[in-house]
Coordinates of C-alpha atoms in Angstrom, one line a residue:
M1 CA 42.3 -33.0 -60.3
R2 CA 41.8 -35.7 -57.5
P3 CA 45.0 -37.6 -56.3
T4 CA 46.0 -41.3 -57.8
G5 CA 45.7 -44.0 -56.5
I6 CA 42.5 -43.1 -54.0
W7 CA 39.4 -45.2 -54.9
H8 CA 36.2 -44.5 -53.1
A9 CA 33.5 -47.4 -51.6
S10 CA 30.5 -45.1 -50.4
Y11 CA 29.8 -41.5 -50.9
A12 CA 30.8 -39.9 -47.1
T13 CA 34.6 -40.8 -48.5
E14 CA 33.9 -39.1 -51.9
A15 CA 32.3 -36.4 -49.7
R16 CA 35.6 -36.1 -47.6
V17 CA 37.3 -32.1 -48.4
L18 CA 40.6 -33.9 -46.9
E19 CA 41.1 -37.1 -49.3
T20 CA 44.5 -38.0 -48.3
V21 CA 46.7 -38.9 -45.3
R22 CA 49.3 -36.5 -46.2
S23 CA 47.0 -33.7 -46.5
R24 CA 45.2 -34.7 -42.7
L25 CA 48.4 -34.3 -41.7
W26 CA 49.6 -31.3 -43.1
L27 CA 46.4 -29.6 -41.7
S28 CA 47.1 -31.3 -38.4
L29 CA 50.5 -29.8 -38.6
F30 CA 48.9 -26.6 -39.5
G31 CA 46.4 -27.0 -37.0
A32 CA 49.2 -27.2 -33.8
V33 CA 51.3 -24.7 -35.2
L34 CA 47.8 -22.3 -34.6
L35 CA 47.5 -23.2 -31.6
G36 CA 51.2 -23.2 -30.0
L37 CA 51.8 -19.2 -31.5
P38 CA 50.5 -17.6 -28.1
L39 CA 53.9 -19.2 -26.3
M40 CA 56.1 -17.1 -28.9
A41 CA 54.0 -14.7 -30.1
S42 CA 54.0 -10.9 -28.8
P43 CA 50.3 -9.2 -27.6
W44 CA 50.4 -7.3 -31.1
M45 CA 50.9 -10.5 -33.3
L46 CA 48.3 -12.2 -31.5
G47 CA 45.8 -9.1 -31.7
E48 CA 46.3 -9.2 -35.3
L49 CA 45.9 -12.6 -35.6
T50 CA 42.6 -12.5 -33.9
N51 CA 41.4 -9.3 -35.9
L52 CA 42.3 -11.6 -39.0
F53 CA 40.1 -14.6 -37.7
I54 CA 36.9 -12.2 -37.2
T55 CA 37.5 -10.5 -40.5
L56 CA 38.0 -14.3 -41.8
I57 CA 34.9 -15.5 -39.9
A58 CA 32.4 -12.5 -41.9
V59 CA 33.7 -13.4 -45.2
C60 CA 32.7 -16.7 -44.8
G61 CA 28.9 -15.6 -44.1
L62 CA 29.5 -12.8 -47.2
Y63 CA 30.7 -16.3 -49.0
V64 CA 27.4 -18.0 -48.4
T65 CA 25.0 -15.2 -49.0
V66 CA 27.1 -13.7 -52.5
G67 CA 29.4 -16.8 -53.8
M68 CA 26.7 -19.6 -52.5
A69 CA 23.7 -18.0 -53.2
G70 CA 24.2 -14.9 -55.4
Q71 CA 22.7 -12.4 -53.6
I72 CA 24.3 -9.1 -53.8
N73 CA 25.3 -7.6 -49.8
I74 CA 26.9 -4.4 -49.6
A75 CA 26.1 -4.6 -45.8
Q76 CA 28.0 -7.2 -44.3
S77 CA 29.6 -4.6 -41.8
A78 CA 26.0 -3.4 -40.5
F79 CA 25.0 -6.9 -39.7
V80 CA 28.6 -7.3 -38.4
G81 CA 27.7 -4.0 -36.2
V82 CA 24.8 -5.5 -34.7
G83 CA 26.3 -8.7 -33.9
A84 CA 28.6 -6.3 -32.1
F85 CA 25.8 -3.9 -30.1
T86 CA 23.9 -7.1 -29.2
A87 CA 27.3 -8.1 -27.7
A88 CA 27.5 -5.3 -25.6
K89 CA 24.4 -5.1 -24.3
L90 CA 24.2 -8.4 -23.3
S91 CA 27.4 -8.3 -21.9
N92 CA 26.2 -5.3 -19.9
M93 CA 23.4 -7.0 -18.4
G94 CA 25.9 -9.6 -16.9
A95 CA 25.5 -12.2 -19.8
P96 CA 27.9 -15.3 -19.7
V97 CA 29.9 -15.2 -22.6
W98 CA 28.5 -18.7 -24.2
A99 CA 25.2 -17.2 -24.8
V100 CA 26.0 -13.9 -25.8
I101 CA 27.5 -15.0 -29.1
P102 CA 24.8 -17.6 -30.3
A103 CA 22.2 -15.0 -29.4
A104 CA 24.0 -12.0 -31.2
A105 CA 24.1 -14.3 -34.2
L106 CA 20.4 -15.4 -34.0
I107 CA 19.6 -11.3 -33.6
T108 CA 22.0 -10.4 -36.5
G109 CA 20.0 -13.0 -38.6
A110 CA 16.5 -12.1 -37.8
V111 CA 17.8 -8.6 -38.7
S112 CA 19.2 -9.2 -42.0
V113 CA 15.8 -11.6 -42.9
L114 CA 13.9 -7.7 -42.8
F115 CA 16.5 -6.8 -45.6
A116 CA 15.7 -10.0 -47.6
L117 CA 12.6 -9.9 -47.4
P118 CA 12.3 -7.0 -50.5
A119 CA 15.7 -8.4 -51.8
A120 CA 13.9 -11.9 -52.6
R121 CA 11.8 -9.8 -55.0
V122 CA 14.6 -8.2 -56.8
K123 CA 18.4 -9.1 -58.3
G124 CA 21.9 -7.7 -59.2
F125 CA 21.8 -3.5 -59.3
Y126 CA 18.2 -3.2 -57.1
L127 CA 19.7 -6.1 -55.0
A128 CA 22.3 -4.2 -54.2
L129 CA 20.5 -0.8 -53.5
T130 CA 18.4 -2.4 -50.8
T131 CA 21.4 -4.1 -49.6
L132 CA 23.2 -1.0 -49.3
A133 CA 20.0 0.7 -47.7
A134 CA 20.7 -1.8 -44.6
Q135 CA 24.3 -0.5 -44.3
V136 CA 23.1 3.3 -44.9
M137 CA 20.0 2.6 -41.9
F138 CA 22.0 1.1 -39.4
P139 CA 24.4 4.4 -37.8
I140 CA 20.7 5.9 -38.1
V141 CA 18.4 3.8 -36.4
I142 CA 21.9 3.3 -33.7
L143 CA 21.6 7.2 -33.3
A144 CA 18.2 7.6 -33.5
L145 CA 17.6 5.2 -30.6
P146 CA 17.7 6.6 -27.0
M147 CA 21.3 6.9 -25.8
S148 CA 20.5 4.3 -23.1
W149 CA 20.0 1.5 -25.1
L150 CA 23.2 1.2 -27.5
G151 CA 24.8 4.4 -26.5
G152 CA 23.8 6.9 -29.4
L153 CA 26.5 8.5 -30.1
V154 CA 29.0 7.7 -27.6
G155 CA 28.9 3.8 -28.3
M156 CA 29.1 1.2 -25.7
P157 CA 31.6 -0.3 -23.6
V158 CA 32.0 -4.1 -23.4
M159 CA 32.9 -6.5 -20.4
P160 CA 35.3 -8.6 -20.4
P161 CA 34.6 -12.0 -22.1
V162 CA 34.6 -15.0 -19.1
L163 CA 33.8 -18.8 -19.8
F164 CA 33.7 -21.3 -16.5
G165 CA 36.0 -18.4 -14.6
L166 CA 38.6 -18.3 -17.0
N167 CA 38.9 -14.3 -18.3
L168 CA 39.4 -14.4 -21.9
G169 CA 40.2 -10.5 -22.5
T170 CA 43.7 -11.1 -22.6
P171 CA 45.8 -11.5 -26.2
S172 CA 45.9 -15.1 -25.9
G173 CA 42.1 -15.6 -24.8
L174 CA 40.7 -13.4 -27.5
Y175 CA 43.0 -15.0 -30.4
F176 CA 41.9 -18.7 -29.1
L177 CA 38.1 -17.3 -28.9
G178 CA 38.3 -16.3 -32.1
L179 CA 40.4 -19.3 -33.6
A180 CA 38.0 -21.3 -32.5
F181 CA 34.9 -20.2 -33.9
A182 CA 36.8 -19.6 -37.1
A183 CA 37.8 -22.9 -37.3
L184 CA 34.1 -23.8 -37.3
A185 CA 32.7 -20.9 -39.8
V186 CA 35.7 -22.7 -42.4
W187 CA 34.5 -26.0 -42.0
T188 CA 30.5 -25.5 -41.7
T189 CA 31.5 -23.6 -45.3
Y190 CA 33.4 -26.1 -46.4
N191 CA 30.4 -28.7 -45.6
L192 CA 27.8 -26.2 -46.2
P193 CA 27.6 -27.3 -50.1
R194 CA 27.1 -30.8 -49.4
S195 CA 24.1 -30.2 -47.5
R196 CA 21.0 -30.4 -49.3
I197 CA 20.0 -26.5 -48.5
G198 CA 23.9 -26.1 -50.3
R199 CA 22.8 -27.3 -53.0
A200 CA 19.4 -25.2 -53.0
F201 CA 21.8 -22.1 -52.6
R202 CA 24.2 -23.5 -55.8
T203 CA 20.7 -23.9 -58.1
V204 CA 19.2 -20.4 -57.1
H205 CA 22.8 -19.3 -58.0
D206 CA 22.8 -20.6 -61.5
N207 CA 19.0 -19.7 -62.4
D208 CA 16.5 -19.1 -59.9
S209 CA 13.9 -19.6 -63.0
A210 CA 15.0 -23.4 -63.2
A211 CA 14.9 -23.9 -59.8
G212 CA 11.6 -22.8 -59.0
V213 CA 10.3 -25.2 -61.5
M214 CA 12.2 -27.7 -59.6
G215 CA 10.3 -27.6 -57.7
I216 CA 13.4 -25.3 -54.9
P217 CA 10.8 -22.3 -53.0
V218 CA 13.3 -19.6 -54.7
T219 CA 12.1 -16.7 -52.3
R220 CA 12.7 -18.9 -48.7
I221 CA 16.0 -19.8 -50.0
K222 CA 17.5 -16.6 -50.8
I223 CA 16.1 -15.2 -47.7
E224 CA 17.7 -18.3 -45.4
A225 CA 21.3 -17.4 -47.5
F226 CA 20.5 -13.7 -46.3
F227 CA 19.8 -15.4 -42.6
A228 CA 23.5 -17.7 -43.1
G229 CA 25.4 -15.1 -44.1
A230 CA 24.3 -13.0 -41.3
L231 CA 24.7 -16.0 -38.6
Y232 CA 28.4 -15.9 -39.6
A233 CA 28.4 -11.8 -38.9
G234 CA 27.2 -11.5 -35.9
V235 CA 29.4 -13.8 -34.5
A236 CA 32.2 -12.2 -35.9
G237 CA 30.8 -8.7 -34.5
A238 CA 30.2 -10.4 -31.0
I239 CA 34.1 -11.2 -30.9
L240 CA 34.7 -8.0 -32.2
A241 CA 33.2 -6.4 -30.0
Y242 CA 34.7 -8.4 -27.1
M243 CA 38.3 -7.3 -28.5
L244 CA 37.5 -3.8 -28.7
Q245 CA 35.9 -3.7 -25.8
F246 CA 34.4 -0.3 -26.8
V247 CA 32.0 0.0 -29.9
T248 CA 30.6 2.7 -31.8
V249 CA 29.1 3.4 -35.2
S250 CA 32.2 4.8 -36.3
S251 CA 33.5 1.0 -36.5
F252 CA 31.1 -0.3 -39.1
T253 CA 31.3 1.3 -42.1
L254 CA 30.5 0.9 -45.6
F255 CA 34.1 0.9 -45.9
A256 CA 34.4 -2.1 -44.5
S257 CA 31.5 -3.6 -46.5
V258 CA 33.5 -3.1 -49.7
W259 CA 37.2 -4.4 -48.3
Y260 CA 34.6 -7.6 -47.4
L261 CA 33.4 -8.0 -50.5
G262 CA 37.1 -7.2 -52.3
M263 CA 38.4 -9.6 -50.0
L264 CA 35.7 -12.8 -51.1
I265 CA 36.4 -11.3 -54.9
V266 CA 40.2 -11.4 -54.7
G267 CA 40.1 -15.0 -53.0
G268 CA 37.3 -16.2 -55.5
L269 CA 33.8 -16.0 -54.9
H270 CA 33.1 -19.9 -55.9
S271 CA 34.9 -21.5 -53.7
P272 CA 35.4 -22.1 -49.9
L273 CA 39.0 -21.6 -50.0
G274 CA 38.6 -18.2 -51.8
P275 CA 37.4 -16.6 -48.0
I276 CA 40.5 -18.2 -46.2
L277 CA 43.0 -16.3 -49.5
G278 CA 41.3 -13.5 -49.7
V279 CA 41.6 -12.8 -46.5
V280 CA 45.1 -13.6 -46.4
F281 CA 46.1 -11.9 -48.6
V282 CA 44.4 -8.4 -48.5
T283 CA 45.7 -8.4 -44.8
L284 CA 48.5 -8.8 -45.8
V285 CA 48.5 -6.5 -48.2
Q286 CA 47.2 -3.7 -45.7
E287 CA 49.8 -4.3 -42.9
G288 CA 52.3 -4.2 -45.7
L289 CA 51.5 -0.9 -46.8
H290 CA 50.4 0.3 -43.3
T291 CA 54.4 -0.4 -42.0
A292 CA 55.6 1.5 -45.7
G293 CA 53.2 4.5 -44.5
N294 CA 54.5 4.5 -40.6
A295 CA 57.8 4.6 -42.2
I296 CA 57.0 7.8 -44.3
L297 CA 55.1 9.6 -41.7
Q298 CA 58.5 9.1 -39.6
S299 CA 61.1 9.8 -42.3
G300 CA 60.2 13.2 -42.1
S301 CA 58.8 13.4 -45.6
G302 CA 56.4 16.5 -45.0
L303 CA 53.6 14.0 -46.0
G304 CA 50.4 14.2 -44.1
G305 CA 48.9 11.4 -42.6
G306 CA 45.7 11.7 -44.9
A307 CA 47.9 11.9 -48.3
V308 CA 49.7 8.7 -46.7
F309 CA 45.9 6.7 -45.9
A310 CA 44.8 7.9 -49.4
A311 CA 47.8 6.3 -50.8
S312 CA 47.7 3.4 -49.1
S313 CA 44.2 2.8 -50.6
L314 CA 45.1 3.6 -53.9
V315 CA 47.7 1.1 -53.8
L316 CA 45.5 -1.9 -52.1
G317 CA 42.8 -0.4 -54.4
L318 CA 45.5 -1.1 -57.6
C319 CA 46.7 -4.1 -56.0
I320 CA 43.1 -5.7 -55.8
L321 CA 42.7 -4.5 -59.3
A322 CA 45.2 -6.3 -61.1
A323 CA 44.3 -9.1 -59.2
L324 CA 40.6 -9.1 -60.7
I325 CA 42.4 -8.3 -64.2
F326 CA 44.5 -11.0 -64.1
E327 CA 42.8 -13.9 -62.5
P328 CA 39.3 -12.6 -61.9
R329 CA 38.1 -16.4 -61.0
G330 CA 40.1 -15.4 -57.6
L331 CA 43.3 -16.9 -55.9
A332 CA 41.2 -19.9 -55.2
H333 CA 41.5 -21.0 -58.8
I334 CA 45.4 -20.4 -58.8
W335 CA 45.7 -22.3 -56.3
H336 CA 44.0 -25.4 -57.5
Q337 CA 46.1 -24.9 -60.6
L338 CA 49.0 -25.9 -58.8
M339 CA 47.4 -28.5 -57.1
T340 CA 46.9 -30.3 -60.5
A341 CA 50.0 -29.7 -61.5
F342 CA 51.9 -31.0 -58.4
R343 CA 49.5 -34.0 -58.7
L344 CA 50.7 -34.5 -62.1
W345 CA 54.1 -34.2 -62.4
P346 CA 55.9 -35.3 -63.7
F347 CA 53.8 -36.0 -66.5
P348 CA 52.7 -33.8 -69.3
R349 CA 49.3 -31.9 -68.6
N350 CA 48.6 -32.4 -72.4

């Protein structure tokens, strides 16, 4: 439900994401807090937030491919890995950060097209297997290439990012780098559904047969959906490479791809707010479980690290399962219900 007392005189005002002055003020305040956070946060906290921003960028790309276009993708971690290795290679060649990140995005998008071509002809379970093949092939290809190319099993170092003489390799520098691109990813994610290609994504998601009858090039739209989602993954991989300072194939696993998809499902597949809520919720649960696991290991209970890790993964999986059972439409739906109740208060809903 939209706020009361709002009259739109043009389509541009009606298409605004933030319709009221109050919502714009809250967003400005939140942005000011994020910009001022490095002044008071510890390096560990900045690192955790940077990792959250990177994950958010990758999940936003998954929202475009899965949530908007309905194309199942279980290889987002592999695409993030392509962006990371691209950034590592280009940084070692002396390329500046302002050229590395766009190049990593475009190369990742080009790689995704190779798997989108067969995926455009299949649906459902077979589409999931096609993207799973990309995830499985990623480490095989990296290890099969000459070590001088991408480091092979050893991996590759990454040169610190430098922008106009300013070193961004510090915790605060990486934080601002991740924040800037995360804000850009969220902005594009919110505005893409309002564009022509975004409406085509939605149409193909709802019924690709009807979309074809309406004149929409279904195959091209599906390929473009994979390409657009991979652009986000390439940016996330490049920033992750700068953060890790060393990239190996072991950092980009099927396990990570499943968690990316789980975050999107928990947050909400069909709302641009879903990636934000899903990433924040799952990250908070993960950090809470890691803190509890470390406390158990230090207490001398006799449990090994493997048992604690397995228990943490089990609890996290149960949390996600409970979220799906009690609210299959995701946390975004709960948020919209709360906002509707707030706008209707104190009047009854029925």
